[in-house]
Short mmCIF file of C-alpha atoms and ligand atoms in Angstrom, two decimals:
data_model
loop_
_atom_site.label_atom_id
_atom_site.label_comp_id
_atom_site.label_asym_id
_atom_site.label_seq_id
_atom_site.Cartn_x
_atom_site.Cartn_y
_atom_site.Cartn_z
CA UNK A 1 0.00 0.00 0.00
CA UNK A 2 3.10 2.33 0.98
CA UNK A 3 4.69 1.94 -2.39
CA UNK A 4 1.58 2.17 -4.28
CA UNK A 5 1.27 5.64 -2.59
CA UNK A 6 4.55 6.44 -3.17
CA UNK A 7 3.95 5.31 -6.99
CA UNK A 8 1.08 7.81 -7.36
CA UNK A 9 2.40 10.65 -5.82
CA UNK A 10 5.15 10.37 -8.03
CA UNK A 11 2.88 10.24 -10.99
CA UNK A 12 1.09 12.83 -10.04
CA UNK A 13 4.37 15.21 -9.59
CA UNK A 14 5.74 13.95 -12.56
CA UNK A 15 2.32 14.90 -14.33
CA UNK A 16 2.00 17.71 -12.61
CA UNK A 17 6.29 19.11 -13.57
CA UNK A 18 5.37 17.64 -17.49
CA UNK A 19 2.17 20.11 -17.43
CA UNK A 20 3.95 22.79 -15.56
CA UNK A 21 7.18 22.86 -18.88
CA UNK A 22 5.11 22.74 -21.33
CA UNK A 23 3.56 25.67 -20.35
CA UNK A 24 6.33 27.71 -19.52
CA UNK A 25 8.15 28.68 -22.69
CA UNK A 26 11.61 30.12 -22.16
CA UNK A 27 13.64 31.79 -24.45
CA UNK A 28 17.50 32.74 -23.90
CA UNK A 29 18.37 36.32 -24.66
CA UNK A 30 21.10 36.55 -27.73
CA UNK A 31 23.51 39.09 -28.85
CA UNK A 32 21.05 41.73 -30.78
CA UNK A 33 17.93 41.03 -29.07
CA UNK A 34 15.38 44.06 -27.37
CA UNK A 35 12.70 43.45 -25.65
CA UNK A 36 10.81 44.74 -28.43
CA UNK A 37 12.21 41.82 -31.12
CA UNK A 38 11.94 39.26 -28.40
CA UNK A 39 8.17 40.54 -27.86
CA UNK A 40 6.90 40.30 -31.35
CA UNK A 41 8.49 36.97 -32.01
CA UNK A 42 6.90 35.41 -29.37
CA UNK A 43 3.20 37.19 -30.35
CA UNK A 44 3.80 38.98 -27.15
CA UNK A 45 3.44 43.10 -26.04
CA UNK A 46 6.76 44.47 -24.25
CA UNK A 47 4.83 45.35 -21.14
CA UNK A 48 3.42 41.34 -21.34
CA UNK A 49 7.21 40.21 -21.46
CA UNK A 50 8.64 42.31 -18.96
CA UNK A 51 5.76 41.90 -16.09
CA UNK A 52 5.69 38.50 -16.70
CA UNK A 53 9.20 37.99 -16.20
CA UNK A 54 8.90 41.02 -13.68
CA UNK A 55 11.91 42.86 -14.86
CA UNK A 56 12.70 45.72 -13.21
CA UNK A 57 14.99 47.47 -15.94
CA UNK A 58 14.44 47.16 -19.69
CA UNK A 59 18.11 46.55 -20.29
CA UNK A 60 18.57 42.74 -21.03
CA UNK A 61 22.10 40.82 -20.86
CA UNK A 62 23.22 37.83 -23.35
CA UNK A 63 22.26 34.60 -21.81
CA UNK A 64 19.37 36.00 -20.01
CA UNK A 65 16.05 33.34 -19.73
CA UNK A 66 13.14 34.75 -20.12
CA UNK A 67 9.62 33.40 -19.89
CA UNK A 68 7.86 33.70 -23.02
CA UNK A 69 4.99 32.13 -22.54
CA UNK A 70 2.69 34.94 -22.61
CA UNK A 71 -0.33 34.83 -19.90
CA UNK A 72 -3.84 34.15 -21.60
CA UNK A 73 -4.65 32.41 -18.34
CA UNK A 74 -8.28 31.59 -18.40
CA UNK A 75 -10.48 29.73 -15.34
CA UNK A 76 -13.50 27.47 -15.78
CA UNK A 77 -16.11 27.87 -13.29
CA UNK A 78 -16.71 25.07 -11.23
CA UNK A 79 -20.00 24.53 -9.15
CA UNK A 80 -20.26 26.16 -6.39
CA UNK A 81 -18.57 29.25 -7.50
CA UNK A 82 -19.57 32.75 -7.21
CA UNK A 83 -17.83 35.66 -8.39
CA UNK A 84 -16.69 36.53 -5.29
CA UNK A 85 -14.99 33.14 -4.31
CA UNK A 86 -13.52 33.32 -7.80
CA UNK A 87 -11.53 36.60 -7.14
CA UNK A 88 -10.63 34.69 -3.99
CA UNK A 89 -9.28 31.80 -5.16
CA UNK A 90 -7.27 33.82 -8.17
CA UNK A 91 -6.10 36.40 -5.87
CA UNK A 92 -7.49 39.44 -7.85
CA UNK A 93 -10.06 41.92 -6.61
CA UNK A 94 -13.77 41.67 -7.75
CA UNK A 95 -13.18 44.91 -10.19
CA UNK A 96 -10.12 43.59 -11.62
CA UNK A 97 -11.68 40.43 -12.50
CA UNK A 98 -14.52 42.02 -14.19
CA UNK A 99 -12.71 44.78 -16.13
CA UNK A 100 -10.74 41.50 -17.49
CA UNK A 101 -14.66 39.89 -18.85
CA UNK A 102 -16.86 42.45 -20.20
CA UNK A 103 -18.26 39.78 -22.10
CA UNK A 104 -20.16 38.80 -18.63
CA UNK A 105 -23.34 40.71 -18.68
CA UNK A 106 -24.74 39.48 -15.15
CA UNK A 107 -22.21 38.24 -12.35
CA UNK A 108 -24.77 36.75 -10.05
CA UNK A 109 -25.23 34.26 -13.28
CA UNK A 110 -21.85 32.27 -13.88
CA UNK A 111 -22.30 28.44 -14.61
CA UNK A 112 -20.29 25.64 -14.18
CA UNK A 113 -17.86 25.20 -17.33
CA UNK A 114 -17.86 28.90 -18.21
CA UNK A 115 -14.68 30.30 -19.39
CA UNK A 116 -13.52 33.45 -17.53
CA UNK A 117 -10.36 35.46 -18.02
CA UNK A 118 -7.95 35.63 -15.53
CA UNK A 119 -6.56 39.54 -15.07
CA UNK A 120 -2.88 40.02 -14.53
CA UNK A 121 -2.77 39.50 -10.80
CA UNK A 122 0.92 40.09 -10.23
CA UNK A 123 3.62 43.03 -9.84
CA UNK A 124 3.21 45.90 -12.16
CA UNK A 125 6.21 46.82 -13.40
CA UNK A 126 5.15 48.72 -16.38
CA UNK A 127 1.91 49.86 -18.56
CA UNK A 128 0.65 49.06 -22.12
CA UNK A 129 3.51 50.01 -24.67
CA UNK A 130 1.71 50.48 -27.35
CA UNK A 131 1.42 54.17 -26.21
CA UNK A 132 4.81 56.78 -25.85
CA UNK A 133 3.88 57.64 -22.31
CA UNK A 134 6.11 57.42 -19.07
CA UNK A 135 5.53 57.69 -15.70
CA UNK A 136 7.63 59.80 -13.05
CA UNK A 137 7.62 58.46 -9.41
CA UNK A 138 9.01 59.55 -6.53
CA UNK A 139 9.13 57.48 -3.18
CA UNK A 140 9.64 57.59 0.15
CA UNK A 141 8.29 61.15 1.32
CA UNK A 142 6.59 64.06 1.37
CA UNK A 143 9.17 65.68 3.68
CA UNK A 144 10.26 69.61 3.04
CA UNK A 145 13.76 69.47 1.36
CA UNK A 146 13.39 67.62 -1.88
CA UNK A 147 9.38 67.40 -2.07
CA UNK A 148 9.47 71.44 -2.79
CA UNK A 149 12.22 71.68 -5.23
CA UNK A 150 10.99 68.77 -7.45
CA UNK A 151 6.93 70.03 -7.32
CA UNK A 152 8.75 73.57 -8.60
CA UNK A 153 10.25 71.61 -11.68
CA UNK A 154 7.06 69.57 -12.18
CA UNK A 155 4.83 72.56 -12.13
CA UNK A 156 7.33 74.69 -14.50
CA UNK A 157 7.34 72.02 -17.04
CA UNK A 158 3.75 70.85 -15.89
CA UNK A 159 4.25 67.53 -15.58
CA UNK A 160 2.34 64.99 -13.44
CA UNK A 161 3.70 62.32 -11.76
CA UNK A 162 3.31 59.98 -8.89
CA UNK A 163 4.17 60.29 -4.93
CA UNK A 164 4.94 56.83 -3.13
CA UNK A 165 4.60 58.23 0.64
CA UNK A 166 5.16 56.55 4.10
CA UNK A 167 2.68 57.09 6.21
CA UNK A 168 4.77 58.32 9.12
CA UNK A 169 6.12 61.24 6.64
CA UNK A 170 2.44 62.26 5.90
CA UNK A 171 1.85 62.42 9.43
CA UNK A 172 4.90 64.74 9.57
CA UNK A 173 4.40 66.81 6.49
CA UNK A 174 0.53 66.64 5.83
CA UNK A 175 0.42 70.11 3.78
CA UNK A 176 2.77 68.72 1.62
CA UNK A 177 0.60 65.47 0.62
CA UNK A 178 -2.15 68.37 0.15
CA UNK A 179 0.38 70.71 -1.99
CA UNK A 180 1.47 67.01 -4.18
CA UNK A 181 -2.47 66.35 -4.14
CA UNK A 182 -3.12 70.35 -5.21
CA UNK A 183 -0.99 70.52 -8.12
CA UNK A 184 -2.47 67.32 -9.71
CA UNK A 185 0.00 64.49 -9.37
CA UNK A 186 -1.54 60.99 -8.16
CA UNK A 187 -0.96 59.61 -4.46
CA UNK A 188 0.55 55.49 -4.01
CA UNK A 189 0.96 54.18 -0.30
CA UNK A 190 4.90 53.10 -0.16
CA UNK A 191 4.00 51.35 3.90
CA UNK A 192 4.36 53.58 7.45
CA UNK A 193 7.94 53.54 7.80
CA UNK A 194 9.60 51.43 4.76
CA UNK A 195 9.90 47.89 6.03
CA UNK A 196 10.90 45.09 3.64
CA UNK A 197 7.09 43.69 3.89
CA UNK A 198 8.47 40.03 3.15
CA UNK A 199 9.83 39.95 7.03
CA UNK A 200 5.76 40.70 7.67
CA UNK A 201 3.24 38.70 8.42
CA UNK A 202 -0.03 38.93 6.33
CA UNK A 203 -1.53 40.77 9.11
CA UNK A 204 1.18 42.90 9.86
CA UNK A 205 1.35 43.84 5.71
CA UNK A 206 -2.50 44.89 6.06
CA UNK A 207 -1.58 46.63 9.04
CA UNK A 208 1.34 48.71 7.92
CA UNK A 209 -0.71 49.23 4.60
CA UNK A 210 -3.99 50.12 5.99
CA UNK A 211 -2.76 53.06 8.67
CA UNK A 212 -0.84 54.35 6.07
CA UNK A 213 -4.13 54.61 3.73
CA UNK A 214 -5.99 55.99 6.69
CA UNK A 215 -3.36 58.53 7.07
CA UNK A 216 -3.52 59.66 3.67
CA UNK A 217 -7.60 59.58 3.97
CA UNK A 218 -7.52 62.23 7.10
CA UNK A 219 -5.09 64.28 4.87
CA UNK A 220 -6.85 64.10 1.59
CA UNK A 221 -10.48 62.56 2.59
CA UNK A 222 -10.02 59.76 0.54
CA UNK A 223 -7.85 56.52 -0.06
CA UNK A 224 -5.12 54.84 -3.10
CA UNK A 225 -5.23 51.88 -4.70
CA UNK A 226 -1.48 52.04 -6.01
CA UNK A 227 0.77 50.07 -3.55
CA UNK A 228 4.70 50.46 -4.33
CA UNK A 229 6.17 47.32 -1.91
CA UNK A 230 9.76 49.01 -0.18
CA UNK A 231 13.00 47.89 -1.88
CA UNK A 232 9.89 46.04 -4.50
CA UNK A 233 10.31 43.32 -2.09
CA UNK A 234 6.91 41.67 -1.91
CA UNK A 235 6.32 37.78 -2.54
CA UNK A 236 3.13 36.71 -4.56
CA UNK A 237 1.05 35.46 -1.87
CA UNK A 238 1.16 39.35 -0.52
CA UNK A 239 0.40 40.38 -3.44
CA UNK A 240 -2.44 38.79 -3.74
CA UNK A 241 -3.60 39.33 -0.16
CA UNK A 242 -3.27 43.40 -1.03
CA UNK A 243 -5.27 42.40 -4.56
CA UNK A 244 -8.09 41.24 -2.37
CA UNK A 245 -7.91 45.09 -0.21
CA UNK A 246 -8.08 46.28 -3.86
CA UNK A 247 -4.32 47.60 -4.17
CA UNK A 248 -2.30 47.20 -7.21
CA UNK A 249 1.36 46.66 -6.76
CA UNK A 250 3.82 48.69 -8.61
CA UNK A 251 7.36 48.36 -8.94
CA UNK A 252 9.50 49.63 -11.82
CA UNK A 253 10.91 49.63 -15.59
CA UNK A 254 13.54 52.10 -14.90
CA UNK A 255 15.67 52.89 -11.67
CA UNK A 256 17.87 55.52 -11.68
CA UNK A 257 19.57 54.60 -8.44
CA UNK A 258 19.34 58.35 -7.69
CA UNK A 259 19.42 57.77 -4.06
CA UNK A 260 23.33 58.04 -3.32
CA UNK A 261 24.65 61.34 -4.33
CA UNK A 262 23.87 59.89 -7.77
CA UNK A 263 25.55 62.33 -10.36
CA UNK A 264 23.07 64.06 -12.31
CA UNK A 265 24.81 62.57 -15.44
CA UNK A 266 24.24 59.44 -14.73
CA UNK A 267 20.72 59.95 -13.47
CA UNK A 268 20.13 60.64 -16.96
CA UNK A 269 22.09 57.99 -18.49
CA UNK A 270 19.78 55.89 -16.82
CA UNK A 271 17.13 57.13 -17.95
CA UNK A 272 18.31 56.94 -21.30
CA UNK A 273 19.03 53.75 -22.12
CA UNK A 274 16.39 52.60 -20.25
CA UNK A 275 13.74 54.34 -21.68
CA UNK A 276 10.41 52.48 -22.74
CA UNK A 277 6.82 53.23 -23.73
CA UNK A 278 4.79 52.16 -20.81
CA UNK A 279 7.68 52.77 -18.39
CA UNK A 280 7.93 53.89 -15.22
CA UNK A 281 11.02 55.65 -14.08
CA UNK A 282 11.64 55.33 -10.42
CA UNK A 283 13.27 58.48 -8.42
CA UNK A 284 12.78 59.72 -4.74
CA UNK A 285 12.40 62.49 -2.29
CA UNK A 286 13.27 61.70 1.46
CA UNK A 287 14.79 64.07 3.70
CA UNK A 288 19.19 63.53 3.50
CA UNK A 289 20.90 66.79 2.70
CA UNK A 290 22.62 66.42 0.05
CA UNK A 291 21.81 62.91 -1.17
CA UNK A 292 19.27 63.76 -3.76
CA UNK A 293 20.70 67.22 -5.39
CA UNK A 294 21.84 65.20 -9.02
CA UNK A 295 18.21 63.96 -8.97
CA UNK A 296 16.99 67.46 -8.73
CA UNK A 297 19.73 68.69 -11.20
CA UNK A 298 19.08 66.09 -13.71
CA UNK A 299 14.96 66.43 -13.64
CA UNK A 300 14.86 69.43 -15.71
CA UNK A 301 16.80 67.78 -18.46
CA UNK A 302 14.77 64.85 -18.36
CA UNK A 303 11.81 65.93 -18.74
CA UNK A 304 12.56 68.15 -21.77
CA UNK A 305 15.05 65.31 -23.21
CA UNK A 306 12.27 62.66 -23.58
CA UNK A 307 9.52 65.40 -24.79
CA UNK A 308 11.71 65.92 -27.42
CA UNK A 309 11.61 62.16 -28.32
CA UNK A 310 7.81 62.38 -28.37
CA UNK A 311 7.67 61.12 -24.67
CA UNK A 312 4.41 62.90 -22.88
CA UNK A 313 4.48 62.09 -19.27
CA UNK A 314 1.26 60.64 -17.45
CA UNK A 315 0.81 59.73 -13.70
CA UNK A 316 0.46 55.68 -13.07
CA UNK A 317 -3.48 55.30 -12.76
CA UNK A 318 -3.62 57.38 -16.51
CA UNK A 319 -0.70 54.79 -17.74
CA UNK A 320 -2.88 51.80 -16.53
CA UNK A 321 -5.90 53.45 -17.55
CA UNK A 322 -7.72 54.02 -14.71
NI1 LIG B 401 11.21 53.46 -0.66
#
């Protein structure tokens, strides 16, 4: 009886590991590929290849495996289902799930052997490329160094982009969440005081999430949905447990590692090779004399460098269409 058990469950893995490769195309990166060739080989979009794979740069290196796959996931309903326990089980919240089947008329009616598709549950890294937008973000404050200087630029070139903030900094510097809110850029919640949220538990996560949205609620009078993870350390099961609270986690196409005394050359460097429709550039504003003043030098040029390529700049719920 022992061995027969042991027979079938290794059956069943080795079923299971069979069903799980053929699924999972990969595809090693050669001299000469972009993500753009590698994309439309594979019948893919770039922002499809490089959330899938979550790659947090666009800037791919010879010998590189990527998952090429694609992610036309769909789910059959099984009896018993609702709508509800579906978003459950896929780890998606109930609007996700239903912007990804507008074919479904009635949600109350789903039937056993329906086909539904599954939305993109996982990091966001970037948006659609099929448009030239990018998105500007800046983590870690509002605080009254940095914050200032860099609205001044935005508001000069009138640009919008997007404010990551801890909640403990809001608490500090609430008219400057109302000045970022003011001048029309959009509001993520980037935890209370930047913890890598994989040493969390769930509840902790919620909890470190949640007083930071409150914080931002007594401030603004209302809530985000955009959740940038610290460090973009998150696993998937997190991700999906913030999915269910309605939060979509971002992370980042391009990092400009501005956060060291960062030269403003090579801020823009950065930014320049890494460049992508869809993207989103990651930057920051915390409170450290002196650490920040290449970012602030080099924003200017930015922004007018990547106008002039045809770039125009959007917040993160215009470049995932929200
Ligand atoms: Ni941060």
């Amino acid at each position: 009886m022992k061995k027969m058990i042991g027979f079938l469950t290794a059956l069943v893995l080795l079923v299971f590991s069979l069903g799980h490769t053929a699924q999972a195309a990969s595809y090693q990166v050669q001299s000469g590929d972009t993500l753009w060739k590698i994309a439309s080989k594979h019948n893919l979009t770039v922002d499809q290849l490089v959330n899938h794979n979550r790659l947090n740069s666009t800037l791919l290196h010879i010998g590189q495996t990527l998952d090429v796959s694609g992610q036309a996931d769909t789910y059959e309903v099984k009896w018993g289902d609702t709508f509800y326990s579906i978003s459950l089980k896929l780890g998606v919240s109930m609007p996700q799930l239903k912007a990804a089947n507008p074919q479904i008329e009635n949600f109350h009616h789903i039937y056993p052997g329906q086909v539904l598709n599954v939305p993109y549950s996982g990091m966001i890294h970037m948006g659609p490329s099929q448009k030239k937008v990018i998105a500007l973000t800046f983590d870690d404050g509002p605080e009254d160094l940095y914050t200032p200087q860099i609205l001044d630029i935005l508001q000069e070139k009138n640009v919008k982009a997007t404010f990551f903030v801890l909640g403990q900094q809001v608490k500090a510097f609430p008219g400057m969440l109302k000045r970022i809110q003011a001048e029309g850029h959009a509001i993520g919640n980037h935890t209370w005081d930047h913890p890598d949220v994989t040493t969390l538990t769930e509840e902790q996560l919620i909890q470190t999430v949640q007083s930071t949205g409150e914080e931002i609620e007594k401030v603004l009078g209302y809530q985000t949905n955009l959740f940038r993870p610290p460090y973009g350390s998150i696993n998937d099961q997190q991700i999906h447990a913030l999915n269910r609270l309605g939060y979509r986690s971002i992370a980042w196409t391009i990092d400009t590692l501005d956060w060291d005394r960062t030269p403003a050359d090579e801020i823009l460097y950065k930014v320049e090779v890494g460049k992508v429709p869809g993207g989103i550039v990651l930057m920051h504003n915390f409170k450290n004399p002196g650490k920040l003043d290449g970012a602030v030098e080099a924003l200017p040029q930015m922004i007018d460098s990547l106008r002039a390529q045809g770039y125009e700049f959007v917040t993160v719920p215009e470049l995932l269409g929200e």
